[in-house]
Amino acid sequence: MPPSVFRFAPSPNGYLHLGHAYSALLNFDLAVQTGGRFLLRIEDIDATRCKPEFETAICEDLAWLGLAWETPVRRQSEHFNEYRDALNELFAMRLVYPSFESRAEIAKLVAQREAQAPWPRDPDGAPLYPGAAKLLSPDERARRLASDAPCALRLDMAAARARAGDLGWIERGEGPDGETGAVTARPEAWGDVILARKETPTSYHLSVVIDDALQGVTEVVRGEDLFWSTSVHRLLQRLLGLPQPAYRHHRLILDGAGQKLSKSTKATGLRELRAGGATPADIRRLVGLP
Ligand code: GLU
């Protein structure tokens, strides 16, 4: 049997906190226990928020925790061509269309819909795309593409769903409501998700699916806040003919008030804890790992 491949995939848009430490240590421990491989991937497609100094700090903090990873590290910002190729494949299948509303116009459309009846929201609580860009004529589409209007490339969820058929995944951990084992994917709950924008030619969903496949990741171990994103990932994997990893979503580390940790809260930041004299063993204890 080839070794299992695990990965920790932070975004360098801030410093790591205890929640990241838990996820990274859990991936690393599972790799060691199963004789598997452990990869680090830098998810830096958002050029406005990601900074090289955060990437340096992430590597320092992970090394301090006792983690070792394979090199070279994959940095998403160096692979836009691969994401574009995948997007073009979906285009060729007629599953992607451009939409041109600004965020403010979308908010207005949602408000108009909600004045009549509740408008559906995705698993993260954001309203589904309410626009009708899918119905634009080819001429109108070309005219707007040539203009300065913002442009988001969306997956035609109904068409994608019809092409892909039934989907699911094997959950080795647990979703937010205790879902485990064979889980049925429900990508339609996200509506016509954005796969790329004019200024960023990929998205979290698209790049994570391409990277996991290109890096041969067999075990995706990540926080339960991404549990329902897996529905979209399974859909894209099926459409693009990519292999299906196993998934293990883990509990989140919460602060004293029961809230998700934030990258800007000093009390739970790894750098601050280290400066205050904490050892890597203390960090393991704080997140409940042996
Ligand atoms: N980059 C994502 C994050 O920092 C994690 C992506 C993943 O594990 O699939 O939340």
PDB file of C-alpha atoms and ligand atoms in Angstrom:
ATOM      1  CA  MET A   1       0.000   0.000   0.000  1.00  0.00           C
ATOM      2  CA  PRO A   2       1.395   3.459  -0.871  1.00  0.00           C
ATOM      3  CA  PRO A   3       1.715   5.739   2.193  1.00  0.00           C
ATOM      4  CA  SER A   4      -1.198   7.987   3.171  1.00  0.00           C
ATOM      5  CA  VAL A   5      -0.637  11.666   2.384  1.00  0.00           C
ATOM      6  CA  PHE A   6      -1.753  14.342   4.866  1.00  0.00           C
ATOM      7  CA  ARG A   7      -1.512  18.103   4.556  1.00  0.00           C
ATOM      8  CA  PHE A   8      -1.858  21.258   6.616  1.00  0.00           C
ATOM      9  CA  ALA A   9      -2.946  24.184   4.428  1.00  0.00           C
ATOM     10  CA  PRO A  10      -2.903  27.568   6.222  1.00  0.00           C
ATOM     11  CA  SER A  11      -3.478  30.974   4.629  1.00  0.00           C
ATOM     12  CA  PRO A  12      -0.655  33.419   5.423  1.00  0.00           C
ATOM     13  CA  ASN A  13      -2.996  36.282   6.285  1.00  0.00           C
ATOM     14  CA  GLY A  14      -2.099  36.392   9.979  1.00  0.00           C
ATOM     15  CA  TYR A  15      -0.321  34.507  12.753  1.00  0.00           C
ATOM     16  CA  LEU A  16      -1.242  30.979  13.807  1.00  0.00           C
ATOM     17  CA  HIS A  17      -3.391  30.354  16.881  1.00  0.00           C
ATOM     18  CA  LEU A  18      -4.231  27.306  18.971  1.00  0.00           C
ATOM     19  CA  GLY A  19      -6.818  26.145  16.437  1.00  0.00           C
ATOM     20  CA  HIS A  20      -4.155  25.964  13.716  1.00  0.00           C
ATOM     21  CA  ALA A  21      -1.787  24.217  16.122  1.00  0.00           C
ATOM     22  CA  TYR A  22      -4.405  21.543  16.794  1.00  0.00           C
ATOM     23  CA  SER A  23      -5.078  20.958  13.089  1.00  0.00           C
ATOM     24  CA  ALA A  24      -1.381  20.866  12.150  1.00  0.00           C
ATOM     25  CA  LEU A  25      -0.421  18.570  15.069  1.00  0.00           C
ATOM     26  CA  LEU A  26      -3.346  16.224  14.379  1.00  0.00           C
ATOM     27  CA  ASN A  27      -2.336  15.880  10.702  1.00  0.00           C
ATOM     28  CA  PHE A  28       1.293  15.356  11.657  1.00  0.00           C
ATOM     29  CA  ASP A  29       0.509  12.790  14.392  1.00  0.00           C
ATOM     30  CA  LEU A  30      -1.753  10.816  12.031  1.00  0.00           C
ATOM     31  CA  ALA A  31       0.965  10.810   9.376  1.00  0.00           C
ATOM     32  CA  VAL A  32       3.554   9.549  11.888  1.00  0.00           C
ATOM     33  CA  GLN A  33       1.197   6.913  13.352  1.00  0.00           C
ATOM     34  CA  THR A  34       0.292   5.519   9.928  1.00  0.00           C
ATOM     35  CA  GLY A  35       3.740   5.754   8.333  1.00  0.00           C
ATOM     36  CA  GLY A  36       2.320   8.420   6.021  1.00  0.00           C
ATOM     37  CA  ARG A  37       3.649  11.671   4.521  1.00  0.00           C
ATOM     38  CA  PHE A  38       2.994  15.176   5.818  1.00  0.00           C
ATOM     39  CA  LEU A  39       2.841  18.203   3.498  1.00  0.00           C
ATOM     40  CA  LEU A  40       2.541  21.911   4.172  1.00  0.00           C
ATOM     41  CA  ARG A  41       0.649  23.982   1.589  1.00  0.00           C
ATOM     42  CA  ILE A  42       0.474  27.766   1.601  1.00  0.00           C
ATOM     43  CA  GLU A  43      -2.974  28.975   0.491  1.00  0.00           C
ATOM     44  CA  ASP A  44      -2.089  32.483  -0.632  1.00  0.00           C
ATOM     45  CA  ILE A  45      -4.390  33.213  -3.557  1.00  0.00           C
ATOM     46  CA  ASP A  46      -5.667  36.399  -1.884  1.00  0.00           C
ATOM     47  CA  ALA A  47      -2.815  38.763  -2.748  1.00  0.00           C
ATOM     48  CA  THR A  48      -4.356  41.654  -0.785  1.00  0.00           C
ATOM     49  CA  ARG A  49      -4.387  39.826   2.566  1.00  0.00           C
ATOM     50  CA  CYS A  50      -1.533  37.297   2.341  1.00  0.00           C
ATOM     51  CA  LYS A  51       1.993  38.457   3.253  1.00  0.00           C
ATOM     52  CA  PRO A  52       5.394  36.704   2.993  1.00  0.00           C
ATOM     53  CA  GLU A  53       6.188  37.650   6.607  1.00  0.00           C
ATOM     54  CA  PHE A  54       3.168  35.649   7.788  1.00  0.00           C
ATOM     55  CA  GLU A  55       4.374  32.652   5.775  1.00  0.00           C
ATOM     56  CA  THR A  56       7.795  32.924   7.449  1.00  0.00           C
ATOM     57  CA  ALA A  57       6.125  33.153  10.864  1.00  0.00           C
ATOM     58  CA  ILE A  58       3.921  30.114  10.117  1.00  0.00           C
ATOM     59  CA  CYS A  59       6.981  28.006   9.261  1.00  0.00           C
ATOM     60  CA  GLU A  60       8.785  29.193  12.408  1.00  0.00           C
ATOM     61  CA  ASP A  61       5.822  28.367  14.631  1.00  0.00           C
ATOM     62  CA  LEU A  62       5.289  24.913  13.081  1.00  0.00           C
ATOM     63  CA  ALA A  63       8.999  24.057  13.402  1.00  0.00           C
ATOM     64  CA  TRP A  64       8.903  25.198  17.037  1.00  0.00           C
ATOM     65  CA  LEU A  65       5.957  22.841  17.625  1.00  0.00           C
ATOM     66  CA  GLY A  66       8.187  20.001  16.414  1.00  0.00           C
ATOM     67  CA  LEU A  67       6.660  19.498  12.962  1.00  0.00           C
ATOM     68  CA  ALA A  68       8.666  18.578   9.872  1.00  0.00           C
ATOM     69  CA  TRP A  69       7.254  18.673   6.355  1.00  0.00           C
ATOM     70  CA  GLU A  70       8.363  17.799   2.858  1.00  0.00           C
ATOM     71  CA  THR A  71       9.899  20.429   0.591  1.00  0.00           C
ATOM     72  CA  PRO A  72       9.401  22.219  -1.690  1.00  0.00           C
ATOM     73  CA  VAL A  73       6.267  23.643  -0.107  1.00  0.00           C
ATOM     74  CA  ARG A  74       3.448  24.250  -2.591  1.00  0.00           C
ATOM     75  CA  ARG A  75       2.446  27.908  -2.722  1.00  0.00           C
ATOM     76  CA  GLN A  76      -0.883  28.459  -4.491  1.00  0.00           C
ATOM     77  CA  SER A  77       0.073  31.868  -5.900  1.00  0.00           C
ATOM     78  CA  GLU A  78       2.651  30.070  -8.081  1.00  0.00           C
ATOM     79  CA  HIS A  79       0.055  27.831  -9.737  1.00  0.00           C
ATOM     80  CA  PHE A  80      -2.617  30.090 -11.221  1.00  0.00           C
ATOM     81  CA  ASN A  81      -2.081  28.454 -14.630  1.00  0.00           C
ATOM     82  CA  GLU A  82      -3.111  25.055 -13.295  1.00  0.00           C
ATOM     83  CA  TYR A  83      -6.306  26.498 -11.784  1.00  0.00           C
ATOM     84  CA  ARG A  84      -7.037  28.327 -15.041  1.00  0.00           C
ATOM     85  CA  ASP A  85      -6.711  25.069 -16.996  1.00  0.00           C
ATOM     86  CA  ALA A  86      -9.261  23.403 -14.708  1.00  0.00           C
ATOM     87  CA  LEU A  87     -11.596  26.373 -15.066  1.00  0.00           C
ATOM     88  CA  ASN A  88     -11.292  26.135 -18.847  1.00  0.00           C
ATOM     89  CA  GLU A  89     -12.265  22.467 -18.696  1.00  0.00           C
ATOM     90  CA  LEU A  90     -15.431  23.420 -16.816  1.00  0.00           C
ATOM     91  CA  PHE A  91     -16.044  26.203 -19.350  1.00  0.00           C
ATOM     92  CA  ALA A  92     -15.776  23.682 -22.164  1.00  0.00           C
ATOM     93  CA  MET A  93     -18.430  21.592 -20.384  1.00  0.00           C
ATOM     94  CA  ARG A  94     -20.623  24.738 -20.330  1.00  0.00           C
ATOM     95  CA  LEU A  95     -20.760  24.666 -16.541  1.00  0.00           C
ATOM     96  CA  VAL A  96     -19.338  28.140 -15.855  1.00  0.00           C
ATOM     97  CA  TYR A  97     -20.821  31.571 -16.574  1.00  0.00           C
ATOM     98  CA  PRO A  98     -19.758  35.150 -15.789  1.00  0.00           C
ATOM     99  CA  SER A  99     -21.876  37.363 -13.528  1.00  0.00           C
ATOM    100  CA  PHE A 100     -21.379  41.106 -13.275  1.00  0.00           C
ATOM    101  CA  GLU A 101     -23.276  42.433 -10.249  1.00  0.00           C
ATOM    102  CA  SER A 102     -21.283  44.325  -7.616  1.00  0.00           C
ATOM    103  CA  ARG A 103     -21.572  43.205  -3.978  1.00  0.00           C
ATOM    104  CA  ALA A 104     -23.959  46.122  -3.355  1.00  0.00           C
ATOM    105  CA  GLU A 105     -26.191  45.115  -6.278  1.00  0.00           C
ATOM    106  CA  ILE A 106     -26.313  41.539  -4.997  1.00  0.00           C
ATOM    107  CA  ALA A 107     -27.266  42.742  -1.513  1.00  0.00           C
ATOM    108  CA  LYS A 108     -30.064  44.829  -3.059  1.00  0.00           C
ATOM    109  CA  LEU A 109     -31.384  41.871  -5.066  1.00  0.00           C
ATOM    110  CA  VAL A 110     -31.393  39.702  -1.952  1.00  0.00           C
ATOM    111  CA  ALA A 111     -33.280  42.392  -0.009  1.00  0.00           C
ATOM    112  CA  GLN A 112     -35.893  42.568  -2.784  1.00  0.00           C
ATOM    113  CA  ARG A 113     -36.347  38.783  -2.713  1.00  0.00           C
ATOM    114  CA  GLU A 114     -36.531  38.719   1.081  1.00  0.00           C
ATOM    115  CA  ALA A 115     -39.289  41.328   1.042  1.00  0.00           C
ATOM    116  CA  GLN A 116     -41.449  38.593  -0.537  1.00  0.00           C
ATOM    117  CA  ALA A 117     -40.231  35.352   1.053  1.00  0.00           C
ATOM    118  CA  PRO A 118     -37.188  34.034   2.934  1.00  0.00           C
ATOM    119  CA  TRP A 119     -34.252  33.754   0.533  1.00  0.00           C
ATOM    120  CA  PRO A 120     -32.091  30.617   0.911  1.00  0.00           C
ATOM    121  CA  ARG A 121     -28.679  30.858   2.586  1.00  0.00           C
ATOM    122  CA  ASP A 122     -25.632  28.677   2.172  1.00  0.00           C
ATOM    123  CA  PRO A 123     -24.164  26.551   5.002  1.00  0.00           C
ATOM    124  CA  ASP A 124     -22.003  29.539   6.051  1.00  0.00           C
ATOM    125  CA  GLY A 125     -25.105  31.739   6.307  1.00  0.00           C
ATOM    126  CA  ALA A 126     -24.525  33.835   3.168  1.00  0.00           C
ATOM    127  CA  PRO A 127     -27.464  34.353   0.769  1.00  0.00           C
ATOM    128  CA  LEU A 128     -27.343  32.291  -2.432  1.00  0.00           C
ATOM    129  CA  TYR A 129     -26.618  34.172  -5.656  1.00  0.00           C
ATOM    130  CA  PRO A 130     -29.894  35.884  -6.614  1.00  0.00           C
ATOM    131  CA  GLY A 131     -28.941  37.183 -10.054  1.00  0.00           C
ATOM    132  CA  ALA A 132     -29.899  36.105 -13.554  1.00  0.00           C
ATOM    133  CA  ALA A 133     -26.503  36.358 -15.297  1.00  0.00           C
ATOM    134  CA  LYS A 134     -26.908  32.804 -16.565  1.00  0.00           C
ATOM    135  CA  LEU A 135     -29.621  34.083 -18.921  1.00  0.00           C
ATOM    136  CA  LEU A 136     -27.637  36.931 -20.560  1.00  0.00           C
ATOM    137  CA  SER A 137     -27.414  36.765 -24.347  1.00  0.00           C
ATOM    138  CA  PRO A 138     -23.978  35.981 -25.839  1.00  0.00           C
ATOM    139  CA  ASP A 139     -23.740  39.571 -27.165  1.00  0.00           C
ATOM    140  CA  GLU A 140     -24.584  41.151 -23.830  1.00  0.00           C
ATOM    141  CA  ARG A 141     -22.142  38.842 -22.075  1.00  0.00           C
ATOM    142  CA  ALA A 142     -19.336  39.800 -24.483  1.00  0.00           C
ATOM    143  CA  ARG A 143     -20.140  43.519 -24.079  1.00  0.00           C
ATOM    144  CA  ARG A 144     -19.957  43.327 -20.285  1.00  0.00           C
ATOM    145  CA  LEU A 145     -16.836  41.162 -20.285  1.00  0.00           C
ATOM    146  CA  ALA A 146     -15.099  43.878 -22.291  1.00  0.00           C
ATOM    147  CA  SER A 147     -16.177  46.583 -19.814  1.00  0.00           C
ATOM    148  CA  ASP A 148     -14.723  47.473 -16.396  1.00  0.00           C
ATOM    149  CA  ALA A 149     -17.598  45.798 -14.537  1.00  0.00           C
ATOM    150  CA  PRO A 150     -16.513  43.374 -11.794  1.00  0.00           C
ATOM    151  CA  CYS A 151     -16.842  39.814 -12.958  1.00  0.00           C
ATOM    152  CA  ALA A 152     -17.275  36.578 -11.028  1.00  0.00           C
ATOM    153  CA  LEU A 153     -17.165  33.206 -12.783  1.00  0.00           C
ATOM    154  CA  ARG A 154     -19.838  30.985 -11.289  1.00  0.00           C
ATOM    155  CA  LEU A 155     -20.560  27.294 -11.435  1.00  0.00           C
ATOM    156  CA  ASP A 156     -23.952  26.572 -12.972  1.00  0.00           C
ATOM    157  CA  MET A 157     -24.951  24.376 -10.050  1.00  0.00           C
ATOM    158  CA  ALA A 158     -28.075  22.868 -11.618  1.00  0.00           C
ATOM    159  CA  ALA A 159     -26.186  21.820 -14.758  1.00  0.00           C
ATOM    160  CA  ALA A 160     -23.157  20.635 -12.765  1.00  0.00           C
ATOM    161  CA  ARG A 161     -25.368  18.619 -10.453  1.00  0.00           C
ATOM    162  CA  ALA A 162     -27.195  17.008 -13.380  1.00  0.00           C
ATOM    163  CA  ARG A 163     -23.908  16.048 -15.009  1.00  0.00           C
ATOM    164  CA  ALA A 164     -22.264  14.715 -11.842  1.00  0.00           C
ATOM    165  CA  GLY A 165     -25.108  12.584 -10.448  1.00  0.00           C
ATOM    166  CA  ASP A 166     -25.212  11.443  -6.808  1.00  0.00           C
ATOM    167  CA  LEU A 167     -22.204  12.266  -4.667  1.00  0.00           C
ATOM    168  CA  GLY A 168     -20.936  11.558  -1.196  1.00  0.00           C
ATOM    169  CA  TRP A 169     -17.819  10.994   0.845  1.00  0.00           C
ATOM    170  CA  ILE A 170     -16.494   8.865   3.677  1.00  0.00           C
ATOM    171  CA  GLU A 171     -16.284  10.964   6.823  1.00  0.00           C
ATOM    172  CA  ARG A 172     -13.810   9.630   9.380  1.00  0.00           C
ATOM    173  CA  GLY A 173     -14.387  12.469  11.809  1.00  0.00           C
ATOM    174  CA  GLU A 174     -17.591  14.337  12.444  1.00  0.00           C
ATOM    175  CA  GLY A 175     -19.581  17.184  10.954  1.00  0.00           C
ATOM    176  CA  PRO A 176     -21.159  20.018  12.944  1.00  0.00           C
ATOM    177  CA  ASP A 177     -24.268  17.931  13.599  1.00  0.00           C
ATOM    178  CA  GLY A 178     -22.437  14.665  14.220  1.00  0.00           C
ATOM    179  CA  GLU A 179     -22.551  13.430  10.595  1.00  0.00           C
ATOM    180  CA  THR A 180     -20.094  10.557  10.167  1.00  0.00           C
ATOM    181  CA  GLY A 181     -19.470   7.529   7.930  1.00  0.00           C
ATOM    182  CA  ALA A 182     -21.055   7.702   4.478  1.00  0.00           C
ATOM    183  CA  VAL A 183     -22.261  11.305   4.020  1.00  0.00           C
ATOM    184  CA  THR A 184     -24.433  12.477   1.107  1.00  0.00           C
ATOM    185  CA  ALA A 185     -23.000  15.590  -0.566  1.00  0.00           C
ATOM    186  CA  ARG A 186     -25.398  18.515  -1.028  1.00  0.00           C
ATOM    187  CA  PRO A 187     -23.514  21.013  -3.200  1.00  0.00           C
ATOM    188  CA  GLU A 188     -26.794  22.624  -4.281  1.00  0.00           C
ATOM    189  CA  ALA A 189     -26.957  24.139  -0.783  1.00  0.00           C
ATOM    190  CA  TRP A 190     -24.273  26.601  -1.980  1.00  0.00           C
ATOM    191  CA  GLY A 191     -26.062  27.788  -5.132  1.00  0.00           C
ATOM    192  CA  ASP A 192     -23.982  29.027  -8.079  1.00  0.00           C
ATOM    193  CA  VAL A 193     -20.666  29.261  -6.214  1.00  0.00           C
ATOM    194  CA  ILE A 194     -17.890  31.560  -7.423  1.00  0.00           C
ATOM    195  CA  LEU A 195     -14.957  29.647  -8.925  1.00  0.00           C
ATOM    196  CA  ALA A 196     -12.880  32.661  -9.942  1.00  0.00           C
ATOM    197  CA  ARG A 197     -12.989  36.456 -10.177  1.00  0.00           C
ATOM    198  CA  LYS A 198     -11.556  38.943 -12.605  1.00  0.00           C
ATOM    199  CA  GLU A 199      -8.823  39.912 -10.116  1.00  0.00           C
ATOM    200  CA  THR A 200      -8.257  36.384  -8.689  1.00  0.00           C
ATOM    201  CA  PRO A 201      -8.389  33.685 -11.362  1.00  0.00           C
ATOM    202  CA  THR A 202      -9.278  30.945  -8.859  1.00  0.00           C
ATOM    203  CA  SER A 203     -11.107  30.438  -5.549  1.00  0.00           C
ATOM    204  CA  TYR A 204     -10.662  28.435  -2.369  1.00  0.00           C
ATOM    205  CA  HIS A 205     -12.891  25.619  -3.691  1.00  0.00           C
ATOM    206  CA  LEU A 206     -11.179  25.274  -7.048  1.00  0.00           C
ATOM    207  CA  SER A 207      -7.578  25.498  -5.865  1.00  0.00           C
ATOM    208  CA  VAL A 208      -8.009  23.160  -2.889  1.00  0.00           C
ATOM    209  CA  VAL A 209      -9.450  20.439  -5.126  1.00  0.00           C
ATOM    210  CA  ILE A 210      -6.724  20.799  -7.782  1.00  0.00           C
ATOM    211  CA  ASP A 211      -3.937  20.900  -5.187  1.00  0.00           C
ATOM    212  CA  ASP A 212      -5.160  17.900  -3.215  1.00  0.00           C
ATOM    213  CA  ALA A 213      -5.220  15.919  -6.472  1.00  0.00           C
ATOM    214  CA  LEU A 214      -1.849  17.156  -7.801  1.00  0.00           C
ATOM    215  CA  GLN A 215      -0.170  16.553  -4.441  1.00  0.00           C
ATOM    216  CA  GLY A 216      -1.680  13.078  -4.121  1.00  0.00           C
ATOM    217  CA  VAL A 217      -3.390  13.933  -0.814  1.00  0.00           C
ATOM    218  CA  THR A 218      -5.298  10.866   0.409  1.00  0.00           C
ATOM    219  CA  GLU A 219      -6.491  12.170   3.822  1.00  0.00           C
ATOM    220  CA  VAL A 220      -8.001  15.627   4.215  1.00  0.00           C
ATOM    221  CA  VAL A 221      -7.974  16.467   7.934  1.00  0.00           C
ATOM    222  CA  ARG A 222      -9.364  19.943   8.693  1.00  0.00           C
ATOM    223  CA  GLY A 223     -11.779  21.868  10.884  1.00  0.00           C
ATOM    224  CA  GLU A 224     -15.481  21.061  10.983  1.00  0.00           C
ATOM    225  CA  ASP A 225     -16.235  24.608   9.767  1.00  0.00           C
ATOM    226  CA  LEU A 226     -15.249  23.284   6.313  1.00  0.00           C
ATOM    227  CA  PHE A 227     -17.441  20.178   6.565  1.00  0.00           C
ATOM    228  CA  TRP A 228     -20.128  21.294   4.087  1.00  0.00           C
ATOM    229  CA  SER A 229     -17.560  22.775   1.687  1.00  0.00           C
ATOM    230  CA  THR A 230     -16.662  19.138   1.061  1.00  0.00           C
ATOM    231  CA  SER A 231     -19.922  18.860  -0.928  1.00  0.00           C
ATOM    232  CA  VAL A 232     -18.585  21.372  -3.452  1.00  0.00           C
ATOM    233  CA  HIS A 233     -15.173  19.700  -3.457  1.00  0.00           C
ATOM    234  CA  ARG A 234     -16.693  16.300  -4.229  1.00  0.00           C
ATOM    235  CA  LEU A 235     -18.695  17.855  -7.071  1.00  0.00           C
ATOM    236  CA  LEU A 236     -15.611  19.485  -8.624  1.00  0.00           C
ATOM    237  CA  GLN A 237     -13.613  16.260  -8.202  1.00  0.00           C
ATOM    238  CA  ARG A 238     -16.288  14.306 -10.078  1.00  0.00           C
ATOM    239  CA  LEU A 239     -16.557  16.894 -12.877  1.00  0.00           C
ATOM    240  CA  LEU A 240     -12.778  17.145 -13.337  1.00  0.00           C
ATOM    241  CA  GLY A 241     -12.140  13.406 -12.995  1.00  0.00           C
ATOM    242  CA  LEU A 242      -9.979  13.778  -9.861  1.00  0.00           C
ATOM    243  CA  PRO A 243      -9.470  11.128  -7.161  1.00  0.00           C
ATOM    244  CA  GLN A 244     -11.497  11.235  -3.960  1.00  0.00           C
ATOM    245  CA  PRO A 245      -9.568  11.578  -0.685  1.00  0.00           C
ATOM    246  CA  ALA A 246     -10.972  10.440   2.678  1.00  0.00           C
ATOM    247  CA  TYR A 247     -12.112  13.273   4.949  1.00  0.00           C
ATOM    248  CA  ARG A 248     -11.784  13.782   8.673  1.00  0.00           C
ATOM    249  CA  HIS A 249     -13.268  17.008  10.007  1.00  0.00           C
ATOM    250  CA  HIS A 250     -12.192  17.797  13.530  1.00  0.00           C
ATOM    251  CA  ARG A 251     -13.617  19.811  16.414  1.00  0.00           C
ATOM    252  CA  LEU A 252     -12.706  23.492  16.578  1.00  0.00           C
ATOM    253  CA  ILE A 253     -10.747  25.008  19.444  1.00  0.00           C
ATOM    254  CA  LEU A 254     -12.969  27.684  20.985  1.00  0.00           C
ATOM    255  CA  ASP A 255     -12.158  30.596  23.267  1.00  0.00           C
ATOM    256  CA  GLY A 256     -13.485  30.996  26.806  1.00  0.00           C
ATOM    257  CA  ALA A 257     -16.698  32.536  25.438  1.00  0.00           C
ATOM    258  CA  GLY A 258     -17.299  29.565  23.102  1.00  0.00           C
ATOM    259  CA  GLN A 259     -16.335  31.531  19.978  1.00  0.00           C
ATOM    260  CA  LYS A 260     -14.077  30.435  17.099  1.00  0.00           C
ATOM    261  CA  LEU A 261     -10.518  31.720  17.558  1.00  0.00           C
ATOM    262  CA  SER A 262      -9.459  34.712  15.517  1.00  0.00           C
ATOM    263  CA  LYS A 263      -6.028  35.416  14.084  1.00  0.00           C
ATOM    264  CA  SER A 264      -6.010  38.782  15.825  1.00  0.00           C
ATOM    265  CA  THR A 265      -6.730  37.567  19.392  1.00  0.00           C
ATOM    266  CA  LYS A 266      -3.436  37.758  21.268  1.00  0.00           C
ATOM    267  CA  ALA A 267      -4.353  35.398  24.148  1.00  0.00           C
ATOM    268  CA  THR A 268      -4.518  32.332  21.896  1.00  0.00           C
ATOM    269  CA  GLY A 269      -1.766  33.232  19.395  1.00  0.00           C
ATOM    270  CA  LEU A 270       1.151  30.792  19.253  1.00  0.00           C
ATOM    271  CA  ARG A 271       3.730  33.594  19.154  1.00  0.00           C
ATOM    272  CA  GLU A 272       2.292  35.212  22.278  1.00  0.00           C
ATOM    273  CA  LEU A 273       2.036  31.906  24.131  1.00  0.00           C
ATOM    274  CA  ARG A 274       5.620  31.113  23.218  1.00  0.00           C
ATOM    275  CA  ALA A 275       6.814  34.577  24.300  1.00  0.00           C
ATOM    276  CA  GLY A 276       4.984  34.002  27.588  1.00  0.00           C
ATOM    277  CA  GLY A 277       7.071  30.890  28.227  1.00  0.00           C
ATOM    278  CA  ALA A 278       4.770  28.100  26.934  1.00  0.00           C
ATOM    279  CA  THR A 279       6.496  24.966  25.603  1.00  0.00           C
ATOM    280  CA  PRO A 280       5.344  22.810  22.677  1.00  0.00           C
ATOM    281  CA  ALA A 281       4.172  20.259  25.274  1.00  0.00           C
ATOM    282  CA  ASP A 282       2.020  22.990  26.883  1.00  0.00           C
ATOM    283  CA  ILE A 283       0.438  23.714  23.478  1.00  0.00           C
ATOM    284  CA  ARG A 284      -0.401  20.020  23.016  1.00  0.00           C
ATOM    285  CA  ARG A 285      -1.999  19.962  26.453  1.00  0.00           C
ATOM    286  CA  LEU A 286      -3.966  23.166  25.754  1.00  0.00           C
ATOM    287  CA  VAL A 287      -5.532  21.681  22.619  1.00  0.00           C
ATOM    288  CA  GLY A 288      -6.163  18.290  24.205  1.00  0.00           C
ATOM    289  CA  LEU A 289      -3.556  16.184  22.360  1.00  0.00           C
ATOM    290  CA  PRO A 290      -1.320  13.597  24.027  1.00  0.00           C
TER     291      PRO A 290
HETATM  292  N1  GLU B   1      -6.706  27.400   3.872  1.00  0.00           N
HETATM  293  C1  GLU B   1      -7.844  26.968   4.634  1.00  0.00           C
HETATM  294  C2  GLU B   1      -7.852  27.680   5.965  1.00  0.00           C
HETATM  295  O1  GLU B   1      -6.842  28.216   6.385  1.00  0.00           O
HETATM  296  C3  GLU B   1      -7.863  25.478   4.884  1.00  0.00           C
HETATM  297  C4  GLU B   1      -8.200  24.712   3.667  1.00  0.00           C
HETATM  298  C5  GLU B   1      -8.384  23.233   3.830  1.00  0.00           C
HETATM  299  O2  GLU B   1      -7.837  22.622   4.773  1.00  0.00           O
HETATM  300  O3  GLU B   1      -9.043  22.653   2.991  1.00  0.00           O
HETATM  301  O4  GLU B   1      -8.895  27.698   6.593  1.00  0.00           O
END
